[in-house]
Every structure is written in C-alpha cells, then in structure tokens.
CSV table of C-alpha atoms and ligand atoms in Angstrom, one decimal:
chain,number,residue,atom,x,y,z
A,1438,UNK,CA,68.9,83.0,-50.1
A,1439,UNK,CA,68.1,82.8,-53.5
A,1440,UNK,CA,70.5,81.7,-56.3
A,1441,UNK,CA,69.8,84.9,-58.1
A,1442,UNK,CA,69.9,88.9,-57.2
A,1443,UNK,CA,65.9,89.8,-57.4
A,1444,UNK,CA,64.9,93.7,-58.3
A,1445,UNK,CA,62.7,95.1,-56.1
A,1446,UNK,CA,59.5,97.2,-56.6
A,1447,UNK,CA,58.8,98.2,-52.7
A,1448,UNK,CA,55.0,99.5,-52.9
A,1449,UNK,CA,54.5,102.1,-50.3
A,1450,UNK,CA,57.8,102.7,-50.5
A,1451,UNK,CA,57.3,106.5,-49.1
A,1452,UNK,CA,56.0,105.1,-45.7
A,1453,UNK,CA,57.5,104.0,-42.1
A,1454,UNK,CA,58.0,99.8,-43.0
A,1455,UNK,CA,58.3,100.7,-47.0
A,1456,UNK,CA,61.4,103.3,-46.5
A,1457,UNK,CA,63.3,100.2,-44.2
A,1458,UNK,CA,62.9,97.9,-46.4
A,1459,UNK,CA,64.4,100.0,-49.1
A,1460,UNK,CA,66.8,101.0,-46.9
A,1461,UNK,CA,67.9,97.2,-46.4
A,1462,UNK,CA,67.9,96.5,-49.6
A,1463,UNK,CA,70.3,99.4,-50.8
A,1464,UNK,CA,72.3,98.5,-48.1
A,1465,UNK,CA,72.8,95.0,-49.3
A,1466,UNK,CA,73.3,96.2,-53.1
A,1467,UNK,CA,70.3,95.1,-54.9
A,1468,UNK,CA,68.2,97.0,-57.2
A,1469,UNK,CA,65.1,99.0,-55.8
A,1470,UNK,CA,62.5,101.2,-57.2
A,1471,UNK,CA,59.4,103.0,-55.2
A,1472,UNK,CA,55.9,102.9,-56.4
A,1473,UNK,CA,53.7,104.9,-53.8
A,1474,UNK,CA,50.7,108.1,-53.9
A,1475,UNK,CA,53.2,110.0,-52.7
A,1476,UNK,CA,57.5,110.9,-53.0
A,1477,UNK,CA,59.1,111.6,-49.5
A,1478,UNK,CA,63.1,110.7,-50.7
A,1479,UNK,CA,64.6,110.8,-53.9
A,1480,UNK,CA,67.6,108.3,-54.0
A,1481,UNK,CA,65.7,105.6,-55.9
A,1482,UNK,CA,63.7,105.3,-58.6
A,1483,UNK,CA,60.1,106.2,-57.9
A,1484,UNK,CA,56.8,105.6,-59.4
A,1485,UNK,CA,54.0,107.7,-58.4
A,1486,UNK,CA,50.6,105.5,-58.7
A,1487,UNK,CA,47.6,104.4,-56.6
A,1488,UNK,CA,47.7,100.3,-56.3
A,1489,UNK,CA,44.1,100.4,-56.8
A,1490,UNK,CA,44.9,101.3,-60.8
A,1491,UNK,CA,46.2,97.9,-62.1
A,1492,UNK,CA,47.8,100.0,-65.1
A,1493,UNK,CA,49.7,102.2,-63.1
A,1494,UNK,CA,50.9,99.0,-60.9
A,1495,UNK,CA,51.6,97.1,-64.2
A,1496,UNK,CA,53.7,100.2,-65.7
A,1497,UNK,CA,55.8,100.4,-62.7
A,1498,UNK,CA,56.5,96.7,-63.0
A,1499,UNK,CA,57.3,97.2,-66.8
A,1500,UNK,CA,59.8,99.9,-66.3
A,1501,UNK,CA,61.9,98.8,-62.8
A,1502,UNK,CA,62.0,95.4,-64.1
A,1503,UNK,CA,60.9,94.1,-61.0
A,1504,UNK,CA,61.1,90.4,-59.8
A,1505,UNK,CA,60.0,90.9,-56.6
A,1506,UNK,CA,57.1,93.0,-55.3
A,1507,UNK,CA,57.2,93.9,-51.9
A,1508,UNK,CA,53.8,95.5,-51.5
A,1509,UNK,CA,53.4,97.7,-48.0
A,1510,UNK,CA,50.6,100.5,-48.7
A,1511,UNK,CA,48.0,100.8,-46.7
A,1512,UNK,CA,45.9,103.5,-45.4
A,1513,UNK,CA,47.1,104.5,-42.0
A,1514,UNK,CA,44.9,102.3,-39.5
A,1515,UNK,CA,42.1,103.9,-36.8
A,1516,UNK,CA,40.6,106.2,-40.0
A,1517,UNK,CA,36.7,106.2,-40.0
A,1518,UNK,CA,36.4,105.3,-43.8
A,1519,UNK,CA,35.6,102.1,-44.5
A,1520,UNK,CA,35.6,102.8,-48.3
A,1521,UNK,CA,39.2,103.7,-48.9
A,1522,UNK,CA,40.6,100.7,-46.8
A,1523,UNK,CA,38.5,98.5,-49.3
A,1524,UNK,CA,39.2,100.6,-52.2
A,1525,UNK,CA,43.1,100.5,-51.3
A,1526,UNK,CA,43.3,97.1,-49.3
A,1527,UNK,CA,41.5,94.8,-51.2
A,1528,UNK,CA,40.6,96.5,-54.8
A,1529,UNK,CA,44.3,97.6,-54.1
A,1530,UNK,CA,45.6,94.0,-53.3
A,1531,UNK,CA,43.4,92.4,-55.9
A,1532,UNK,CA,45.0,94.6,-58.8
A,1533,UNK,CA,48.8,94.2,-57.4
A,1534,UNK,CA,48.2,90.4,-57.9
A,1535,UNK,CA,46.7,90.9,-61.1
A,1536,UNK,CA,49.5,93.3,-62.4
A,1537,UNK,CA,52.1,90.4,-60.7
A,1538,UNK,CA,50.0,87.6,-62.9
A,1539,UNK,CA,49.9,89.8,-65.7
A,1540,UNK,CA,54.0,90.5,-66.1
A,1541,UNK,CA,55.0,87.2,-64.7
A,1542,UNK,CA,56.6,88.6,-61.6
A,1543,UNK,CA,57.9,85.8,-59.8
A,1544,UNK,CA,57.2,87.1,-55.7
A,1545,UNK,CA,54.9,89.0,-54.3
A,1546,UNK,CA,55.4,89.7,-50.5
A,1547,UNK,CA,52.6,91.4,-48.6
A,1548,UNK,CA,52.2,93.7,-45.4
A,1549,UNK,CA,49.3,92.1,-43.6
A,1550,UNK,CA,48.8,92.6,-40.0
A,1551,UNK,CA,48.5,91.2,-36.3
A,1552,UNK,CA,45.3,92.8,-36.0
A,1553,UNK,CA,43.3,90.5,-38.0
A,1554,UNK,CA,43.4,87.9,-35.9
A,1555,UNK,CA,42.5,90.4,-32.9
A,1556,UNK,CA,39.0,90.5,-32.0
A,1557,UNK,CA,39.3,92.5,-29.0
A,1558,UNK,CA,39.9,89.5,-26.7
A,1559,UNK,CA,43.3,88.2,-24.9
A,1560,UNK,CA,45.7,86.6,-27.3
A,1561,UNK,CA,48.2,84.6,-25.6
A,1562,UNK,CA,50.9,82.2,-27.9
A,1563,UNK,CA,48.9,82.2,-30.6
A,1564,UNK,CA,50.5,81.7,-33.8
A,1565,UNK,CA,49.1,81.4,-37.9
A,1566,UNK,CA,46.6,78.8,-37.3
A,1567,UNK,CA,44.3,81.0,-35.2
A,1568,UNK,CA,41.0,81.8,-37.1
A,1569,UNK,CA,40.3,84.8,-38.4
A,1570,UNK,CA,37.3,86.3,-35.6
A,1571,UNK,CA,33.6,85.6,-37.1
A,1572,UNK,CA,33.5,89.6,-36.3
A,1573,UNK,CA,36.4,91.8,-37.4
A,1574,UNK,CA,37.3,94.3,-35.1
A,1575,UNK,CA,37.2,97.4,-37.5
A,1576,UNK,CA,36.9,98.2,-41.3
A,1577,UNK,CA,40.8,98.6,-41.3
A,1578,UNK,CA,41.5,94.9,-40.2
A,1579,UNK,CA,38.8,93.6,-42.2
A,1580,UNK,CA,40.5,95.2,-45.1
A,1581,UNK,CA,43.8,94.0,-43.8
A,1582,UNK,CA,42.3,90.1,-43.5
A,1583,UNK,CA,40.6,90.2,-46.7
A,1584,UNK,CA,43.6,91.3,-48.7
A,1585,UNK,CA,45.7,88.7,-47.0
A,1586,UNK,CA,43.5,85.8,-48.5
A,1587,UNK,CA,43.6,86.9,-51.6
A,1588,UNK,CA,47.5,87.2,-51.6
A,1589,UNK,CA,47.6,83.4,-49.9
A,1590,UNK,CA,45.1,82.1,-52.6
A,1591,UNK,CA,46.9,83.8,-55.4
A,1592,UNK,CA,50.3,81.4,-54.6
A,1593,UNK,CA,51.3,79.5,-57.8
A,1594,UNK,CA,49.0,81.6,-60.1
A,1595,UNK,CA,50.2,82.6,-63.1
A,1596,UNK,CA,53.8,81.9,-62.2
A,1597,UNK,CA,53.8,84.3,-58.5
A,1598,UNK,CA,54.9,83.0,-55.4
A,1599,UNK,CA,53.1,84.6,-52.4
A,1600,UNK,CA,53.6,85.1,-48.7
A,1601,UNK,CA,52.0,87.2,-46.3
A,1602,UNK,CA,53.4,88.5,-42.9
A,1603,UNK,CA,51.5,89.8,-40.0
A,1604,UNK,CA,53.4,92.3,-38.0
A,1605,UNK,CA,52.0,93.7,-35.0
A,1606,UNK,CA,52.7,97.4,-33.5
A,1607,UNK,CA,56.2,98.6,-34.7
A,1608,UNK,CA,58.5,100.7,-33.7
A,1609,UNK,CA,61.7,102.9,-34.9
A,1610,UNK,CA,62.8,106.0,-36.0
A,1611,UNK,CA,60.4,107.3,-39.3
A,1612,UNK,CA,57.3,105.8,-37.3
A,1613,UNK,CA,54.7,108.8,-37.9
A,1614,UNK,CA,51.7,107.0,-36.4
A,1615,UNK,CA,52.4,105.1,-32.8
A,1616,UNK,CA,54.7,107.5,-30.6
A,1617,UNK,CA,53.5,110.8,-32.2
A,1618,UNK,CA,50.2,109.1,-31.4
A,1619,UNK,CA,51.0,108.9,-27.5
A,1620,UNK,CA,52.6,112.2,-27.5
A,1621,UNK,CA,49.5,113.6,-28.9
A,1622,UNK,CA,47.4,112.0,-26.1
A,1623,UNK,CA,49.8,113.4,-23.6
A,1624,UNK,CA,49.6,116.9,-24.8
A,1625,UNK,CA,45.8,117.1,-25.3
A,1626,UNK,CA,45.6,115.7,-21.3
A,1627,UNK,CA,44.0,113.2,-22.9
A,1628,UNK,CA,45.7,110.7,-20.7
A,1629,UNK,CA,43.3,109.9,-17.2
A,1630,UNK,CA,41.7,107.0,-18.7
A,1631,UNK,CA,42.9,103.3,-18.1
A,1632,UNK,CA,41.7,100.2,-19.7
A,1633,UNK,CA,42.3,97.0,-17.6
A,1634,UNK,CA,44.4,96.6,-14.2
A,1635,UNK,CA,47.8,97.9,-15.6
A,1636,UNK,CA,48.4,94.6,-16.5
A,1637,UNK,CA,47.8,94.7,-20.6
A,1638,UNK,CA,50.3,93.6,-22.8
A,1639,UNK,CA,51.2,94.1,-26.4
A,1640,UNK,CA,53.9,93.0,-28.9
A,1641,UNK,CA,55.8,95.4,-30.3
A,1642,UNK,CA,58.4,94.6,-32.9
A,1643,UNK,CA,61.2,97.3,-34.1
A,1644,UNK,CA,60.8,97.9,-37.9
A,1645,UNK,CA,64.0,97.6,-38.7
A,1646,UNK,CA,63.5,93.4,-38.1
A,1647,UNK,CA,59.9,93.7,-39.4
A,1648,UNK,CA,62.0,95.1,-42.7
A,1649,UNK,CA,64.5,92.1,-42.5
A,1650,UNK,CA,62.0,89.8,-42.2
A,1651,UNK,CA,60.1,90.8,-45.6
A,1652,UNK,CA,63.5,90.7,-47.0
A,1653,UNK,CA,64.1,87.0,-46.0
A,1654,UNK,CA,60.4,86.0,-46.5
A,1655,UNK,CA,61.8,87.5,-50.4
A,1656,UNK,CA,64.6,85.5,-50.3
A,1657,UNK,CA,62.6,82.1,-49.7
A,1658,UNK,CA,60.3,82.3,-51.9
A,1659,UNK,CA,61.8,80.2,-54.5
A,1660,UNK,CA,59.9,78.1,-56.8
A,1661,UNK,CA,60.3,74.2,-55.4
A,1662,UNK,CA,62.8,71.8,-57.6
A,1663,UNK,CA,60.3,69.6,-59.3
A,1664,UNK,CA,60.3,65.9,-57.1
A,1665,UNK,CA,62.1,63.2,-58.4
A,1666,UNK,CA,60.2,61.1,-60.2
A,1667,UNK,CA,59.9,57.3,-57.8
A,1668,UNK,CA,61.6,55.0,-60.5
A,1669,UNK,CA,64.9,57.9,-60.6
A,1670,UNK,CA,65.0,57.2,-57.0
A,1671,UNK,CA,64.3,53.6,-57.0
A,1672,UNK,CA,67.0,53.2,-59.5
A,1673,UNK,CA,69.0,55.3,-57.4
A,1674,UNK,CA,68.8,53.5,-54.4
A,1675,UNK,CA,69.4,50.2,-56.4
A,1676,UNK,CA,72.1,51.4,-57.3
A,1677,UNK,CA,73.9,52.4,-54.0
A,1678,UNK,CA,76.3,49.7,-52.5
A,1679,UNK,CA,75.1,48.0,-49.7
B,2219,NAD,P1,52.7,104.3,-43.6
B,2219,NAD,O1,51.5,105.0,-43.7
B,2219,NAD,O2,53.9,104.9,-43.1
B,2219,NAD,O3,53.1,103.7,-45.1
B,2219,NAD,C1,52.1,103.3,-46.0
B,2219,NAD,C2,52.5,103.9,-47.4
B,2219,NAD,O4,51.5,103.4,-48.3
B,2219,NAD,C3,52.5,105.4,-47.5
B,2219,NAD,O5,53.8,105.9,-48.0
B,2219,NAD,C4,51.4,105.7,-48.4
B,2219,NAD,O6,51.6,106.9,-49.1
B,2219,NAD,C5,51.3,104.5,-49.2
B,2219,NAD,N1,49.9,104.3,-49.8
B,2219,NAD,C6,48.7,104.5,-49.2
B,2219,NAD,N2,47.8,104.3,-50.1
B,2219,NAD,C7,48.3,104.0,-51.3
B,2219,NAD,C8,47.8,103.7,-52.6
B,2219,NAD,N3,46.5,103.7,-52.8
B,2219,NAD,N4,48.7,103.5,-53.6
B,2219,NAD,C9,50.0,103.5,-53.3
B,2219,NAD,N5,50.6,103.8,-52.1
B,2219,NAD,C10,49.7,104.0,-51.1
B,2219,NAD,O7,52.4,102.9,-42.9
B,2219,NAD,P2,53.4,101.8,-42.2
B,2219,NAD,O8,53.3,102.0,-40.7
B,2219,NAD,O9,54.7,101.9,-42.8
B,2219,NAD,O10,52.6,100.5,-42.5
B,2219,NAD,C11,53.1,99.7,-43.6
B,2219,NAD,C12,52.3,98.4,-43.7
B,2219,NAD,O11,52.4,97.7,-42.5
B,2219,NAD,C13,50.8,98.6,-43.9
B,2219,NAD,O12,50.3,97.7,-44.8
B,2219,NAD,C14,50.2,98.4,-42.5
B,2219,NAD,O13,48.9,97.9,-42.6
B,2219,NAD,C15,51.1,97.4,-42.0
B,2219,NAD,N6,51.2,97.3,-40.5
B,2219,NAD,C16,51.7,98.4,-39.8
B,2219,NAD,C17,51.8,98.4,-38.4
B,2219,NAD,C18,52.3,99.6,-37.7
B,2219,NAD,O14,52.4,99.5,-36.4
B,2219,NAD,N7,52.8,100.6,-38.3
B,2219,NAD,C19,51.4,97.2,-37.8
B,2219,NAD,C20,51.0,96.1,-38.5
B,2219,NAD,C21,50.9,96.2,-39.9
C-alpha cells in the first residue's frame, strides 16, 4: 500500500464498476469525488462533465484535489455507433491523460477490457502478452484497445504513473447491462438459438473484486526509489564484515 492516503477522482463514477469502487473507497476512509455525464447518488462529491472535454476533466481535478484518477466511463458495449466509442474511448482517454499531465496527478488507473484481446476465436490461459487481433472484433473493443495504449504509453509522462486492467464480464448487484440483458432475451422468447455444443465457456468476475483490484492496482502504483548508485553499493558491500 502506499505510504500516503491518495484522493480519488472515480470517472464514471455513476456506473456499475465506478459506484464499487467508490463504494470501497468510502468504506476504507479515503477521500472520493465523482466526475461522470450523469448523477445517480449523492453522498460524494460529484462533477458532472464529458471526459472528452479536457477542461471539464482538468476542473474536476483542480477542485477534488485528486491524486489518483480512477477512470471507468465508457459507453455501454454492443451499441452500433462507432463514433461515440471513439469520441468517448479514445478522444476521451487521450484528454483524461492530458488533464492527468497537465495538473501533475500522480496515477491514473484505467477500465480496459477482456474483449480486446478477443477476436472471436477460443481463448484458453491466455494472459497480457497475447496480441491484440490484426481485426478487432467490434468498434467498442477497438475503442477499448486503442484507449489502453495510449494509457500504457502515457506511463512516466509528465509525472503520471499508469496501469491498465482488463476485466472481462462482471457481475453483482447495480449490473444494468448483463442479467437485465438475459432477462430481456428470455422475455422477448428470444431464447431458441444456440451457439456451439453447450460447451462454451466464459469468465465472469464479481465486481465487487474487479473494484478491489483497481483499488490495489492504485495502491501500487508508486513511483520506484531511485537505484542506488554502483560505487554506494560497492562501498557498502566493502564495508560489511566478512
Ligand atoms: P456503466 O455504463 O455502468 O458505467 C459507465 C459510466 O461511464 C456511466 O455512469 C456513464 O454515465 C459514464 N460515462 C459514459 N460516457 C461518459 C463520458 N463521455 N464522460 C463521463 N462519463 C461518461 O458501465 P460498467 O459496466 O460499470 O463499465 C465500466 C467500465 O468497465 C467500462 O470502461 C467498460 O468498458 C469496462 N468493462 C465492463 C465490463 C462489464 O461486463 N460491465 C466488462 C469489461 C470491461
């Protein structure tokens, strides 16, 4: 854990993931503001902003006094607009890490996802060093990929630490896409179709873990002591009794 308590800026704070991880953070005592297009609860402080507006991003930062983003927005996936997962993905992304570089926040912490390393095709024990696919599977992961490189490449700039995470399907109470998903497809008899032998599997992870794990990913992200310089150690070592 790190030395020092961070104050958290939870983008998409509103959603499923977002409202966990402010959850967990409340629940361990450190400070934790909202930034999100849209105010479902009202026990933190809350910015209301679009990430794709670096000002608005940059203001929020200002006035929480944030030292840790932890940035979750995202379109819902499975929408057929292209446009607004570029617009809020990776014009989004881009304009988070510039308000980060801008006010010198220390961490940023991003949201990826599973899916873009999904092309469609069996994945079995695969972990981060599997390629991205030459051929996304839809404008949502492709969006969800591109955004994630830019996080990774924007480590150590400007004085921000970065990670990215890649959940896959998650699960838990506040969830307003997967199960209401099925139970639509069960109520609209949309349910006599079957892809594969009955054999498929898929990882599901319950967001109440995917929310501890931003918070520890947070937690790690501490800049590196510089190295000892060689002659300190070699006079160190010298020094030791043999
Ligand atoms: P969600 O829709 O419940 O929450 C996303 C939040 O982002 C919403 O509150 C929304 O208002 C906000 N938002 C959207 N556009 C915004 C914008 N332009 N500016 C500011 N806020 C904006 O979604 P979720 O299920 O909580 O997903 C959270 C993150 O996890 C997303 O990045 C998603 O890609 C990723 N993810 C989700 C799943 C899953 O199964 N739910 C799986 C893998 C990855």
């Amino acid at each position: 854990m790190s030395s020092q308590r961070d104050t958290f800026l939870v983008i998409g704070g509103s959603g499923f993931l977002g409202r966990h991880i402010v959850e967990a953070l409340v629940a361990r005592g450190d400070p934790v503001a909202v930034f999100d297009i849209v105010q479902r609860y009202h026990d933190t402080p809350f910015y209301s902003g679009d990430i794709s507006d670096q000002a608005q991003v940059s203001d929020a930062l200002r006035k929480s006094g944030a030292s840790c983003i932890i940035h979750t927005a995202s379109p819902t996936a499975g929408l057929q607009d292209p446009a607004l997962y570029w617009k809020v993905n990776v014009d989004g992304t881009r304009a988070v890490i510039a308000a980060a570089q801008e006010n010198r926040i220390p961490k940023l912490v991003y949201t990826s996802s599973a899916g873009v390393v999904f092309n469609g095709q069996d994945l079995i024990d695969v972990d981060e060093r599997i390629p991205l696919p030459e051929k996304p599977l839809d404008a949502y992961n492709e969006s969800k990929a591109k955004a994630e490189e830019l996080v990774i490449a924007a480590n150590g700039v400007d004085g921000v630490l970065t990670v990215a995470l890649r959940p896959a399907g998650i699960f838990g109470p506040g969830d307003r896409q997967v199960v209401p998903g099925f139970a639509k497809v069960l109520k609209e008899g949309r349910s006599h179709f079957q892809i594969g032998d009955n054999t498929n599997l898929f990882d599901w992870t319950y967001v109440g873990n995917v929310a501890y794990a931003h918070i520890l990913a947070a937690d790690k992200l501490v800049p590196q002591p510089p190295s000892t310089p060689e002659h300190v150690t070699e006079a160190f070592e010298t020094a030791l009794p043999t």
